PDB file of C-alpha atoms in Angstrom:
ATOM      1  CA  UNK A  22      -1.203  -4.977  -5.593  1.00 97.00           C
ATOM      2  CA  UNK A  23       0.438  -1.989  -6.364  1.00 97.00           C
ATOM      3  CA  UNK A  24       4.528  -1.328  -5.729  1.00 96.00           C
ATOM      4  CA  UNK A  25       5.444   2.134  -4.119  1.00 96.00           C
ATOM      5  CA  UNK A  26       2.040   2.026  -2.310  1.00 97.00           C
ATOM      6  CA  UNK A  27       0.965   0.750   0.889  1.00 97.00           C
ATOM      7  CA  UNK A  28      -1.806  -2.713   0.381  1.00 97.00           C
ATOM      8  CA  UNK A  29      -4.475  -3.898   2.305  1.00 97.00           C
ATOM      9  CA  UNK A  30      -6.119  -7.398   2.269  1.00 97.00           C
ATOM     10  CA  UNK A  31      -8.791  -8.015   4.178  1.00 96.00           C
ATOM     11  CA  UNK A  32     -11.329 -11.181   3.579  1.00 93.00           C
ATOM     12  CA  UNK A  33     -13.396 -13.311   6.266  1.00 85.00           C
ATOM     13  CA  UNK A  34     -11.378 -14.247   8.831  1.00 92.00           C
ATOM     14  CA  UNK A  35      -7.854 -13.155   7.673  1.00 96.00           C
ATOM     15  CA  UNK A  36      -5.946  -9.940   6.561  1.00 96.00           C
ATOM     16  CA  UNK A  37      -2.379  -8.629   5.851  1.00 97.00           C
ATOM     17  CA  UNK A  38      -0.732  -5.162   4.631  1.00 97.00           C
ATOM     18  CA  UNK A  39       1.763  -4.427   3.340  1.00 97.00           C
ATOM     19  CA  UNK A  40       4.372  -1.412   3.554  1.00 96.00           C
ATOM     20  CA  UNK A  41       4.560   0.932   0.611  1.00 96.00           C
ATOM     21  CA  UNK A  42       8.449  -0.011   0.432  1.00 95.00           C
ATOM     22  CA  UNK A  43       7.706  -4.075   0.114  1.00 97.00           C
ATOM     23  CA  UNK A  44       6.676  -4.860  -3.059  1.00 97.00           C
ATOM     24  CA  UNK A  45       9.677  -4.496  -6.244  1.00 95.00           C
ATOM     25  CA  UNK A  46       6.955  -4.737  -8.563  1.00 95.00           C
ATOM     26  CA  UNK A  47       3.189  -4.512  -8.652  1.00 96.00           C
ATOM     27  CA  UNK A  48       1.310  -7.425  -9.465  1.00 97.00           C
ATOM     28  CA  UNK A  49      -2.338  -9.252  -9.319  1.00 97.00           C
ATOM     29  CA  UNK A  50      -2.674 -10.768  -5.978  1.00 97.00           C
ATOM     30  CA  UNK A  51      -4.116 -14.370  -5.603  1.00 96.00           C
ATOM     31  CA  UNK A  52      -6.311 -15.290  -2.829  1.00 97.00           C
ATOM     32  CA  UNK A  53      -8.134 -18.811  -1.925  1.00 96.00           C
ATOM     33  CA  UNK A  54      -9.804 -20.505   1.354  1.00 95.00           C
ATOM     34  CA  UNK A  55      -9.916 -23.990   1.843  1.00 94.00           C
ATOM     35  CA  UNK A  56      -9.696 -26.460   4.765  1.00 86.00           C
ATOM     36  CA  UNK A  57     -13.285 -26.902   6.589  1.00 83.00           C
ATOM     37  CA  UNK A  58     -14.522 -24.210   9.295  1.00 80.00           C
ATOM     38  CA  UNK A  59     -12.840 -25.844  11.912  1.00 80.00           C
ATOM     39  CA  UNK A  60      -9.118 -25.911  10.512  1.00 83.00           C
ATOM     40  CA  UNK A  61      -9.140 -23.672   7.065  1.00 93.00           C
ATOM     41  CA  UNK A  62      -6.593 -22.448   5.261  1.00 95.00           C
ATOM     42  CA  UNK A  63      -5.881 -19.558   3.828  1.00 97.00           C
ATOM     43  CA  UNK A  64      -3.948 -18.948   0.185  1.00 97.00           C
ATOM     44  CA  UNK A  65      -2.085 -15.594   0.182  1.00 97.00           C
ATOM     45  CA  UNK A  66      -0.870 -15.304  -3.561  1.00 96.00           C
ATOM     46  CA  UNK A  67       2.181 -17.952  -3.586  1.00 91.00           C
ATOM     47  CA  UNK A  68       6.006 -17.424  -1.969  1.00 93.00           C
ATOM     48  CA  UNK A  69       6.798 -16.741  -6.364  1.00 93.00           C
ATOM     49  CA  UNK A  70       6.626 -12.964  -5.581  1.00 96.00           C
ATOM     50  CA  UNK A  71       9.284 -11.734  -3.186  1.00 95.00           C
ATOM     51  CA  UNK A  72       8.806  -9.305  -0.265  1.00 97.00           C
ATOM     52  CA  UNK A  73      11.148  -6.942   0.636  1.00 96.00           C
ATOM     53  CA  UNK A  74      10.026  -6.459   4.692  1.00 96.00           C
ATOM     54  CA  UNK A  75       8.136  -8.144   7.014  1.00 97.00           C
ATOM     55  CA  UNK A  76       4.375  -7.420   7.174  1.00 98.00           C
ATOM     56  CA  UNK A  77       1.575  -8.324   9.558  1.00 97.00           C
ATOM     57  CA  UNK A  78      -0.582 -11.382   9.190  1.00 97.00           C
ATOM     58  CA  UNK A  79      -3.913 -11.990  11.415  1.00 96.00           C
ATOM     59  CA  UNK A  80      -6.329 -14.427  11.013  1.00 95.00           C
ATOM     60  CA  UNK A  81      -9.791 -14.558  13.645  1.00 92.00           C
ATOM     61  CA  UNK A  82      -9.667 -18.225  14.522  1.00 86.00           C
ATOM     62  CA  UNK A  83     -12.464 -20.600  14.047  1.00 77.00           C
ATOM     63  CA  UNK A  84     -12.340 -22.458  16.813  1.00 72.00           C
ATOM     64  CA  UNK A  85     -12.951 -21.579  20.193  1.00 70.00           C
ATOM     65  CA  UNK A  86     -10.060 -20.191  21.998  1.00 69.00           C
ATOM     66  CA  UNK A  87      -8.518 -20.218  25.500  1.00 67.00           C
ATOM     67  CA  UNK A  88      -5.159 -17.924  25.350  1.00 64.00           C
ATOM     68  CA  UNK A  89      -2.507 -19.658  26.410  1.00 66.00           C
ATOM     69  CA  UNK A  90       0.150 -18.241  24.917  1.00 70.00           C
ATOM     70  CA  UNK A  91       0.620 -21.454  22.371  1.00 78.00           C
ATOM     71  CA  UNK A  92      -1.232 -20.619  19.388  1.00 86.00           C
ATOM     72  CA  UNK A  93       1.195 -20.367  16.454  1.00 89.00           C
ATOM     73  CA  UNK A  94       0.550 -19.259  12.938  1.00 93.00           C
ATOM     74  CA  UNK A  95       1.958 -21.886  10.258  1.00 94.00           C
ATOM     75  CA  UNK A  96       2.834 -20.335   6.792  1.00 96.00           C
ATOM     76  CA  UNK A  97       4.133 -23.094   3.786  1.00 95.00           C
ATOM     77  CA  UNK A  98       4.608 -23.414   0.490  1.00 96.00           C
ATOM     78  CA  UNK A  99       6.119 -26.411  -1.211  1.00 94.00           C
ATOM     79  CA  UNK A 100       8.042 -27.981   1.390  1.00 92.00           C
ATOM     80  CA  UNK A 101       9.136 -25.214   3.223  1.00 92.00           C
ATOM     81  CA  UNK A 102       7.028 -24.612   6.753  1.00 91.00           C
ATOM     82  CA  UNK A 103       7.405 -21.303   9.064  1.00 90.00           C
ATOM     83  CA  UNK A 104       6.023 -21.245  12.254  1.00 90.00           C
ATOM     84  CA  UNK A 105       5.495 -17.925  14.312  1.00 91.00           C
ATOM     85  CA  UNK A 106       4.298 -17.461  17.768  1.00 88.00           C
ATOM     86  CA  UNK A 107       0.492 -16.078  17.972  1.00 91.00           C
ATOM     87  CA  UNK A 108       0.132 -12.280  19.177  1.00 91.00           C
ATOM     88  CA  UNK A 109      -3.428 -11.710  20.366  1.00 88.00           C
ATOM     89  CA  UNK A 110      -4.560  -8.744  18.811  1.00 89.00           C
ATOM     90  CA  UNK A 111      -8.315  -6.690  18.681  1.00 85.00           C
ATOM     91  CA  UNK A 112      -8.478  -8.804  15.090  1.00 78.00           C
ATOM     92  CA  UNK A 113      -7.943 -12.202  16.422  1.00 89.00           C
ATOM     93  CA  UNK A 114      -3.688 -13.369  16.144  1.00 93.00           C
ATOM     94  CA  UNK A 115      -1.295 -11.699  13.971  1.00 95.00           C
ATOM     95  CA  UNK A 116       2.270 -13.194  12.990  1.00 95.00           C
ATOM     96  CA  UNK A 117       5.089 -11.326  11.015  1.00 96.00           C
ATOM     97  CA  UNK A 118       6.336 -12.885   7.776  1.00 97.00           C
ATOM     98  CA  UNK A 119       8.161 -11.925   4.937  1.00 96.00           C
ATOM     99  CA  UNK A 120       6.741 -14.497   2.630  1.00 97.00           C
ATOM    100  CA  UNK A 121       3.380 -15.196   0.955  1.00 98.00           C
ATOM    101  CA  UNK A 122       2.343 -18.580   1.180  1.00 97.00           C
ATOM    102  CA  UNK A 123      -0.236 -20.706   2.569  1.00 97.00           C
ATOM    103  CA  UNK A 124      -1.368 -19.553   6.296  1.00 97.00           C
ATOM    104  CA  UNK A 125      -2.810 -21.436   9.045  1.00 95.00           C
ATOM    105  CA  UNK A 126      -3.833 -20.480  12.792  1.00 92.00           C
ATOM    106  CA  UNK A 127      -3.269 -23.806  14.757  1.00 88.00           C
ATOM    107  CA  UNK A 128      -2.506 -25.084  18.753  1.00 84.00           C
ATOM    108  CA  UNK A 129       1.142 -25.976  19.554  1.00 82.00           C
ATOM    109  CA  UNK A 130      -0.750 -28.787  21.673  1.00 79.00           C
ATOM    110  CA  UNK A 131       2.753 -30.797  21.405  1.00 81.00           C
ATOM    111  CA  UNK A 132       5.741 -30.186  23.834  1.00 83.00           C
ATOM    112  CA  UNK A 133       9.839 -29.968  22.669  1.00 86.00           C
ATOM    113  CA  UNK A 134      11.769 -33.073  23.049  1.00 89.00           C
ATOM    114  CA  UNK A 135      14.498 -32.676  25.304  1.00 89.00           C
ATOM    115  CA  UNK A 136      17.170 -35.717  24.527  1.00 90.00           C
ATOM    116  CA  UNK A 137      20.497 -36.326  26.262  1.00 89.00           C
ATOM    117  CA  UNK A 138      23.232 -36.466  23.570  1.00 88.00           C
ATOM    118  CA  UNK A 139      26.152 -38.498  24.670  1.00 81.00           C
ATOM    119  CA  UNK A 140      26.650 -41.527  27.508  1.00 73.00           C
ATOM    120  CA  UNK A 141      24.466 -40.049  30.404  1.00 76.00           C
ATOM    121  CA  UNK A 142      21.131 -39.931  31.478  1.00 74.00           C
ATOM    122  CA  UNK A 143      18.945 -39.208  34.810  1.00 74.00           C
ATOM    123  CA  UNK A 144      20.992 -40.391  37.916  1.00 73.00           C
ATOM    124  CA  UNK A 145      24.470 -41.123  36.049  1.00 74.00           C
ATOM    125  CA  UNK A 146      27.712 -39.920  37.361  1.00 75.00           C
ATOM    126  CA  UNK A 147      28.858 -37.552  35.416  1.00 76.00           C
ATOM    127  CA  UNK A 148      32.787 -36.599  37.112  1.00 76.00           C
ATOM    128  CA  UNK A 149      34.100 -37.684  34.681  1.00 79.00           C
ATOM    129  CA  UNK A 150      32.432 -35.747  31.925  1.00 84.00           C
ATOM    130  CA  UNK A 151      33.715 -32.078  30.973  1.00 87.00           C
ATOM    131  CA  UNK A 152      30.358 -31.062  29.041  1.00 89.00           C
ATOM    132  CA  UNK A 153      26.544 -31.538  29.221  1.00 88.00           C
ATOM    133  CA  UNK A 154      24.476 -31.658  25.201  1.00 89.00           C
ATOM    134  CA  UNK A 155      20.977 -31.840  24.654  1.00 89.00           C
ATOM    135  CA  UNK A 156      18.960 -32.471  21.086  1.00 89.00           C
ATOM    136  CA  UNK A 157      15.860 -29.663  20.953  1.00 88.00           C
ATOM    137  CA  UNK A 158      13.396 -30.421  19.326  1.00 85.00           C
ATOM    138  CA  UNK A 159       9.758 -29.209  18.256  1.00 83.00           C
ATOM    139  CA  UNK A 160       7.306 -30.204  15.899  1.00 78.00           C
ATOM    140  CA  UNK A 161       6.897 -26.294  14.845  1.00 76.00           C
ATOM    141  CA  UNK A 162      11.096 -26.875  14.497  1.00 68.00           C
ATOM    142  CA  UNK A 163      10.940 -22.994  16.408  1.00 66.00           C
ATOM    143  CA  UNK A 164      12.574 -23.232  19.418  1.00 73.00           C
ATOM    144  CA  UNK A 165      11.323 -19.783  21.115  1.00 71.00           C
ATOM    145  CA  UNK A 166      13.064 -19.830  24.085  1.00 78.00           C
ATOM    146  CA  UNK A 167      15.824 -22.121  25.913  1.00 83.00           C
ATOM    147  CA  UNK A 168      16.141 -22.086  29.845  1.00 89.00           C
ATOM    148  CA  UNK A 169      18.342 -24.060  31.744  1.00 90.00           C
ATOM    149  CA  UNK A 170      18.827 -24.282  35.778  1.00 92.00           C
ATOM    150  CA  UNK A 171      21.063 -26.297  38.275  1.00 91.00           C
ATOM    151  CA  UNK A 172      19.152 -26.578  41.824  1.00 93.00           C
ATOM    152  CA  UNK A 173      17.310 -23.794  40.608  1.00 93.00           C
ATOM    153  CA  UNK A 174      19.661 -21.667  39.982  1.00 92.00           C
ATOM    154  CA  UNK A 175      20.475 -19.958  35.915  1.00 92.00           C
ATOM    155  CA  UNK A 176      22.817 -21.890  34.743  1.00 92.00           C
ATOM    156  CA  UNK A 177      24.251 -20.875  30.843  1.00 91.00           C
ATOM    157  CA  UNK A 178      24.351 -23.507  27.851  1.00 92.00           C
ATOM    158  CA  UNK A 179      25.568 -22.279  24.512  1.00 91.00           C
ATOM    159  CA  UNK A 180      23.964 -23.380  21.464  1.00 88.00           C
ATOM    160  CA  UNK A 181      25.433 -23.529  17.440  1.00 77.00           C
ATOM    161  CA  UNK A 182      21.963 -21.775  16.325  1.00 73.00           C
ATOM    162  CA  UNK A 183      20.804 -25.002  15.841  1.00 76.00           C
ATOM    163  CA  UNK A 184      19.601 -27.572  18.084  1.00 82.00           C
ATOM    164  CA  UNK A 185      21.918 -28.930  20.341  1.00 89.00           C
ATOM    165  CA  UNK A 186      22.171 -26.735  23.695  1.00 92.00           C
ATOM    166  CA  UNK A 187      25.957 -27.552  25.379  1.00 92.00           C
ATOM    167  CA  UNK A 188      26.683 -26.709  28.983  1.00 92.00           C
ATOM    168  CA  UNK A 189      30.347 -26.723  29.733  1.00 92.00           C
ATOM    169  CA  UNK A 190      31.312 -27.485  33.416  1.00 89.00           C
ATOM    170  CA  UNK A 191      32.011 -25.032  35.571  1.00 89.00           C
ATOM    171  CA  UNK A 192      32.354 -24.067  39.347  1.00 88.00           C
ATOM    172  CA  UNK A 193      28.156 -23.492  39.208  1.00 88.00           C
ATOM    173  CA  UNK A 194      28.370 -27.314  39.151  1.00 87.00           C
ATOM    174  CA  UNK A 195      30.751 -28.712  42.337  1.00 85.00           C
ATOM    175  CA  UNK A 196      30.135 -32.446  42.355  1.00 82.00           C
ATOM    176  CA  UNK A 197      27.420 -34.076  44.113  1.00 82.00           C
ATOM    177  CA  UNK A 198      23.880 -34.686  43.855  1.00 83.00           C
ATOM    178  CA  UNK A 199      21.869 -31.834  41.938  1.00 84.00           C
ATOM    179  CA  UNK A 200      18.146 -31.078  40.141  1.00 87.00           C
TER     180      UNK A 200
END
């Protein structure tokens, strides 16, 4: 791959470019497939070279697919893991990344864990409480979105860019009985 220059992979089921502004230096690119037909993986280079922007990953998945909006692409190397939300695209899914790595098209088949932080749980009394916390979590550790509602009604939780979601009471919340 060349610096200064825009680059194209494209191989079996997967492909990338990359901008001519993302490379500092050029160097020879690495590519392997392994995994079986059903769940491969796919070696771009290794996360040794840096990138300077993001560029487009897609990969035509090998399994037959139903869009429902939960297929994530899973990038590692070592023990770092990235996971990025699916786009479906005329080439199968493409992520963004800003990392080479090892890629992966998979189902986010498992739901986020929603835990109570705190003394409460469903049907306590809670008067006496001034805040509300919850402990997200997801296997993918990406959290995409976060909604939260009071008798169906928007109700607003702030959150440390991490995982615990707080909701401080307010007059959204009189006391009583609510869902």
């Amino acid at each position: 791959f060349k610096q200064g220059v825009m680059n194209v992979f494209e191989k079996n089921s997967i492909g990338f470019y990359l901008p001519e502004n993302a490379l500092y230096e050029s160097f020879h690119f690495n590519y392997a497939e392994s995994g079986n037909k059903f769940n491969p993986t796919y070696l771009l280079h290794g996360a040794t070279v840096p990138v300077q922007t993001y560029f487009p990953v897609w990969i035509k998945p090998s399994f037959a697919v139903t869009d429902t909006g939960k297929l994530i692409m899973k990038r590692s190397w070592g023990r770092k893991e990235d996971f990025k939300r699916a786009h479906s695209v005329r080439t199968g899914y493409r992520a963004n990344f800003k990392e080479f790595g090892i890629y992966q098209l998979i189902e986010d088949s498992i739901s986020p864990e929603i835990k109570p932080l705190g003394n409460f749980k469903n049907g306590s009394k809670t008067a006496t409480l001034k805040k509300l916390s919850f402990l997200v979590t997801d296997n993918t550790d990406d959290i995409e979105t976060f909604t939260a509602t009071l008798d169906g009604e928007w109700l607003l939780f702030s959150n440390d860019k991490g995982r615990v979601f707080t909701y401080e009471f307010d007059e959204r919340c009189p006391p009583g009985e609510h869902e």
